[in-house]
Short mmCIF file of C-alpha atoms in Angstrom, two decimals:
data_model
loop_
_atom_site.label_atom_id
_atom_site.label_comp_id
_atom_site.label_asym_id
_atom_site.label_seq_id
_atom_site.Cartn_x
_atom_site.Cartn_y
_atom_site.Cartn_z
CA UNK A 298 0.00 0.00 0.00
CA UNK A 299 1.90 2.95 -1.03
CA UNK A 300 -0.83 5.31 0.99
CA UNK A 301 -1.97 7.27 -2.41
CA UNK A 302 -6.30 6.74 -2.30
CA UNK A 303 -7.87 6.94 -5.30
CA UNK A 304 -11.35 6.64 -5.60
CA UNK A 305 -13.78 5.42 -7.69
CA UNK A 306 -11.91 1.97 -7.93
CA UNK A 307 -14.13 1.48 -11.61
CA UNK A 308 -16.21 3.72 -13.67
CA UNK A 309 -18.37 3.05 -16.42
CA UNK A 310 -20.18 5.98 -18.23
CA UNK A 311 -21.51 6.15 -21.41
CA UNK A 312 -19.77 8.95 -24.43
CA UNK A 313 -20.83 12.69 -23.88
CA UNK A 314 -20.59 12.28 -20.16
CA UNK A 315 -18.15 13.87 -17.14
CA UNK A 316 -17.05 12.43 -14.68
CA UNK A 317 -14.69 13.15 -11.68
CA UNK A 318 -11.62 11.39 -10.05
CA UNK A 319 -10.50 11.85 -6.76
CA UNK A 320 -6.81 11.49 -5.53
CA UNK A 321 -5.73 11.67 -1.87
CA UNK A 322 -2.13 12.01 -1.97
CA UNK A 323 0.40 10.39 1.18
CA UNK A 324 0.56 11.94 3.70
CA UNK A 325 2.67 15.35 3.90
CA UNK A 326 3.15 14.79 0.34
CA UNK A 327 3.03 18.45 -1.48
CA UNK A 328 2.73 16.99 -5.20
CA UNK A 329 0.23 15.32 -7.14
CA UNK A 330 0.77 13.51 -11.14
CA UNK A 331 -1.94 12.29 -12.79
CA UNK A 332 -1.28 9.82 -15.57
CA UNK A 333 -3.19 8.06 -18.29
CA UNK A 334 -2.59 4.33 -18.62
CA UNK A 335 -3.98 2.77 -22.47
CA UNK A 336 -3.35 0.35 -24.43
CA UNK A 337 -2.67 2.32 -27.55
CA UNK A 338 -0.55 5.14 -25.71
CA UNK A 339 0.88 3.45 -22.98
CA UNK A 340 1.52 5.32 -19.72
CA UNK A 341 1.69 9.05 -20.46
CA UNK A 342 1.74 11.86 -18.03
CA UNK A 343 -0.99 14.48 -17.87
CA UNK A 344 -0.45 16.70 -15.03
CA UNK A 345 1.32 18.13 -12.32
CA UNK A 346 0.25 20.27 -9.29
CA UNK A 347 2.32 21.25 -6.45
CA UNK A 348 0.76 22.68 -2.87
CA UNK A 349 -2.23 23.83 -4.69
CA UNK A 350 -0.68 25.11 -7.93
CA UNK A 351 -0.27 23.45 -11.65
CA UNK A 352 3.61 22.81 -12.04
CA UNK A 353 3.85 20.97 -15.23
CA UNK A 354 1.20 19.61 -18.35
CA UNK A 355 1.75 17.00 -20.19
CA UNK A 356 -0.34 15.01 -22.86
CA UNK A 357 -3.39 16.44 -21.26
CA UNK A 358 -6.53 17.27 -23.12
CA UNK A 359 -8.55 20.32 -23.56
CA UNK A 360 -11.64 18.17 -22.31
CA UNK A 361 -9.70 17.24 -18.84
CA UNK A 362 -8.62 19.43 -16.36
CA UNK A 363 -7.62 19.24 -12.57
CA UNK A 364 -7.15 20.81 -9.56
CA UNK A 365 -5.44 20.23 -6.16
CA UNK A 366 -7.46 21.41 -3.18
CA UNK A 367 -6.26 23.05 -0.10
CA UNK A 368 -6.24 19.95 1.77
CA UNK A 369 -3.59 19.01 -1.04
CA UNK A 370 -6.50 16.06 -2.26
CA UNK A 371 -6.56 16.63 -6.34
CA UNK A 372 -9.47 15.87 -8.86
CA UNK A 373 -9.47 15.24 -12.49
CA UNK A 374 -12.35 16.20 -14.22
CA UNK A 375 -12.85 14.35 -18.02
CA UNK A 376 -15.86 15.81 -19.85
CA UNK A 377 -17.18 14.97 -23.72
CA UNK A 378 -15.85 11.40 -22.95
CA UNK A 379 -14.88 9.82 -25.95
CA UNK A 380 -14.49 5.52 -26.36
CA UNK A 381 -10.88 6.33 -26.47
CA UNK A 382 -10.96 7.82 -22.97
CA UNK A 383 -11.10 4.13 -21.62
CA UNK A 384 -7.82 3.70 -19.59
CA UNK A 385 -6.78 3.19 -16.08
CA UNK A 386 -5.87 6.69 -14.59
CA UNK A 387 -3.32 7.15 -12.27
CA UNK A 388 -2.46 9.28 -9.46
CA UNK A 389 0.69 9.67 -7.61
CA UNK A 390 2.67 11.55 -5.22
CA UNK A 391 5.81 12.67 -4.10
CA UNK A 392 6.96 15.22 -0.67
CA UNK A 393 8.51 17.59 -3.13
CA UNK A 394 11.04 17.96 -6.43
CA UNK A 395 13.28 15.53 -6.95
CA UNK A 396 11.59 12.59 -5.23
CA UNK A 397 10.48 9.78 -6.16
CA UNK A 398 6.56 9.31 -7.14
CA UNK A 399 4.79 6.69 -5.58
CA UNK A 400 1.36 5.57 -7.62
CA UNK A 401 -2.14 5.10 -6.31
CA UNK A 402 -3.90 1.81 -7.12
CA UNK A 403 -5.65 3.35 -10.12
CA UNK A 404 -9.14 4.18 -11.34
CA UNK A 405 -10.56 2.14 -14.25
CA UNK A 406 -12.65 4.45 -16.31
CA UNK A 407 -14.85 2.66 -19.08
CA UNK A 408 -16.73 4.60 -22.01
CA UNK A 409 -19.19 2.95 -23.45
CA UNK B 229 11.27 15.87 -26.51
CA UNK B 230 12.75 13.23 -24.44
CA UNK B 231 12.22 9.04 -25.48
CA UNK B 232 12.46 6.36 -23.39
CA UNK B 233 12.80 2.54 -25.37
CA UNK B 234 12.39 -0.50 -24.17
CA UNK B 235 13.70 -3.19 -26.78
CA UNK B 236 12.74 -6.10 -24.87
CA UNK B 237 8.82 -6.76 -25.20
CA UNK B 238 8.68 -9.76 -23.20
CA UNK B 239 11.35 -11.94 -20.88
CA UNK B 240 11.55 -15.06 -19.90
CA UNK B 241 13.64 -16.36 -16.60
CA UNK B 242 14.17 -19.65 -14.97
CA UNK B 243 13.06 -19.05 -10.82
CA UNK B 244 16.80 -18.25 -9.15
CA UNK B 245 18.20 -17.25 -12.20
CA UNK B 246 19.32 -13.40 -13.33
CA UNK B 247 17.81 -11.62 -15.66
CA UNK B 248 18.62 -8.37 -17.54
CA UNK B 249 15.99 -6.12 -18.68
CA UNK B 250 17.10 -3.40 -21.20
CA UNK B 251 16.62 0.28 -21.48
CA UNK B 252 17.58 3.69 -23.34
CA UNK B 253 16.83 6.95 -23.35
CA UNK B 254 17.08 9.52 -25.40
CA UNK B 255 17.68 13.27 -23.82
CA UNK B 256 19.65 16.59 -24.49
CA UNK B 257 19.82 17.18 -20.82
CA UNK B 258 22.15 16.79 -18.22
CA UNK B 259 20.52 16.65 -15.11
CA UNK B 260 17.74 14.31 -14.98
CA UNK B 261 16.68 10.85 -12.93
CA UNK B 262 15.88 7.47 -14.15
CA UNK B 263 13.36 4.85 -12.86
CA UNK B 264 12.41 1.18 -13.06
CA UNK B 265 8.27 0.89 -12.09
CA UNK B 266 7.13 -2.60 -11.62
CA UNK B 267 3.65 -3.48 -12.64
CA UNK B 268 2.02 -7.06 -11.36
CA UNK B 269 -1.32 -8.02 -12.74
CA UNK B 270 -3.05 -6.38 -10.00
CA UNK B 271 -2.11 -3.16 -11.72
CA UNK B 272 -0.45 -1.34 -9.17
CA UNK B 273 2.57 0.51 -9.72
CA UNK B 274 6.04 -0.03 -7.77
CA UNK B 275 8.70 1.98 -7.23
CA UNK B 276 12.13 -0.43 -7.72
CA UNK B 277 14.98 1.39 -8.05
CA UNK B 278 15.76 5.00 -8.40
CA UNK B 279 19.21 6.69 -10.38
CA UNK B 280 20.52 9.96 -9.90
CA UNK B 281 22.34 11.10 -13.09
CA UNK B 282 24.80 13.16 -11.03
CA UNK B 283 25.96 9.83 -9.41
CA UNK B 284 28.52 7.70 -10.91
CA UNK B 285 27.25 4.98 -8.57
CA UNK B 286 24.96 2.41 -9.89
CA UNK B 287 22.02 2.37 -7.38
CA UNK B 288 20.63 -0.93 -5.84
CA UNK B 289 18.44 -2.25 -3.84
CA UNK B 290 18.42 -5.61 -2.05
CA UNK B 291 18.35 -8.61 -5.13
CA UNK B 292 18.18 -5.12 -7.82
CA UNK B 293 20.73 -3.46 -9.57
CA UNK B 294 21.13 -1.43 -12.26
CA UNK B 295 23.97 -0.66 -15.14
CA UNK B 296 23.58 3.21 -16.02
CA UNK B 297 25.76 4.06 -18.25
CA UNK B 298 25.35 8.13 -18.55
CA UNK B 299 27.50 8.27 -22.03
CA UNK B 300 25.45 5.44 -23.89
CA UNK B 301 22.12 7.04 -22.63
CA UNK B 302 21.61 2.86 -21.26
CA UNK B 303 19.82 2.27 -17.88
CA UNK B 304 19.98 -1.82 -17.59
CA UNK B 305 18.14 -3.41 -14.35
CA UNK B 306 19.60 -6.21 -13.04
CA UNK B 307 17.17 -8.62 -11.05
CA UNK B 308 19.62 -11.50 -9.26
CA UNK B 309 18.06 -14.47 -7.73
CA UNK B 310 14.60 -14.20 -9.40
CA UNK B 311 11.54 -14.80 -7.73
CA UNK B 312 7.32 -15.88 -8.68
CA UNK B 313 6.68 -12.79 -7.04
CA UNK B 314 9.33 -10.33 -9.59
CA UNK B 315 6.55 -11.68 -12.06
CA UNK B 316 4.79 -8.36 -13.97
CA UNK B 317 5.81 -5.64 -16.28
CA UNK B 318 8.64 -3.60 -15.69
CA UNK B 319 8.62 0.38 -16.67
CA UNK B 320 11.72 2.70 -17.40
CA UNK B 321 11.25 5.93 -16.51
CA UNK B 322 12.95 9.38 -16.86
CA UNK B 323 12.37 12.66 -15.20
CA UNK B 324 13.98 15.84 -16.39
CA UNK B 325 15.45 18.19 -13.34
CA UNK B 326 15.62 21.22 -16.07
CA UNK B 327 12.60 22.26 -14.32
CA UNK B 328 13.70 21.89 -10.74
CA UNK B 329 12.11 18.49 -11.07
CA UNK B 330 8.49 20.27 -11.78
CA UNK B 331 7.82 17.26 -14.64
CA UNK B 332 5.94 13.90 -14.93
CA UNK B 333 7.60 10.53 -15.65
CA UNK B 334 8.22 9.71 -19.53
CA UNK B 335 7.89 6.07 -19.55
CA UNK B 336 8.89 3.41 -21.88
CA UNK B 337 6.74 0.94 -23.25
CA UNK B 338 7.19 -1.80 -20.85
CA UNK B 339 8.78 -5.47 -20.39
CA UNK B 340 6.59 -8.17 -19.73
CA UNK B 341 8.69 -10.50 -17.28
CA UNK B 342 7.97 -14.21 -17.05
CA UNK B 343 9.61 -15.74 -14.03
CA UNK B 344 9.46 -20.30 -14.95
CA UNK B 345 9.33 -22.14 -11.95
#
């Protein structure tokens, strides 16, 4: 248990729809990744915030967007979900720069 | 843009036996860290081993190793004495410090790792 909650564990919505993930990060831990896990793209990452504030984008839509809250707990918001949205989305954290990420057990989103 | 390549699709490695799993990178930078992420079939993502490009020192940890060789852009991990349990896919990963570290993870495309009993 690396101590990185993400919740829902599953998700299945149907195209058009939004939906929301939720990532409590460890502990003391000041930064929050989100990543996109697909077959056709592999892992890619999406996001970065740090204490509240977006530090780095990635390969992240203009549909999806996110946010870290002031009790450092970070949601990713997908809207006009598409079939290729279907992936297992990661979150992870770290204390600060320079160390290492550890990953949250995942959400599987579904689009049907 | 910085590429990370994993040659090695799939492994295959008799139970107590070492195995080499392969990786390069591709990156104008200087300062940057590498990974290896293990992935079992329950999906979760591991944390292995973790390389500071600054260090000539090859990091390891317990029956892991790695062979970074900063010149060749090559970041080998070296799994001694393998186990069932080292079973899964295994990521290599790069961060960029360019940005004080502010970046995700580029990862490669994974190594499927077969441990035979």
């Amino acid at each position: 248990d690396s101590g990185v909650t993400q919740t829902p564990k599953h998700l299945i919505t149907a195209t058009g729809q939004r939906v929301t993930l939720r990532c409590s990060p460890r502990s003391g831990d000041l930064s929050v990744y989100w990543y996109q896990q697909s077959l056709d793209q592999g892992l890619q990452f999406l996001i970065q915030y740090y204490n509240g504030e977006e530090r780095a984008k990635g390969n992240i839509l203009e549909r999806f967007s996110a946010q870290q809250f002031p009790d450092l707990h970070s949601e990713l918001n997908l809207s006009s979900l598409e079939l290729g949205d279907s992936a297992l989305y990661f979150c992870a954290s770290s204390p600060a720069y320079r160390r290492p990420e550890f990953f949250g057990p995942g959400t599987r989103l579904t689009v049907l | 843009a910085q590429t990370v390549t994993q040659s090695q699709p799939e492994m295959s490695v008799q139970e107590a036996e070492t195995v080499t799993l392969s990786c390069t990178y591709d990156t104008s930078e200087s300062d940057y860290y590498l990974f290896w992420y293990k992935q079992p079939p329950s999906r979760q993502m591991i944390l292995v081993i973790r390389q500071e490009a600054y260090k000539q020192q090859n990091a390891t940890e317990n029956r892991f190793s790695v062979n970074f060789q900063k010149a060749a852009k090559s970041f080998s991990l070296k799994i001694s004495d393998s186990q069932l349990g080292d079973a899964a896919m295994y990521f290599c990963a790069y961060r960029s410090d360019s940005g004080g570290g502010a970046d995700g993870l580029t990862f490669g495309k994974g190594t499927h790792l077969i441990i035979q009993p």
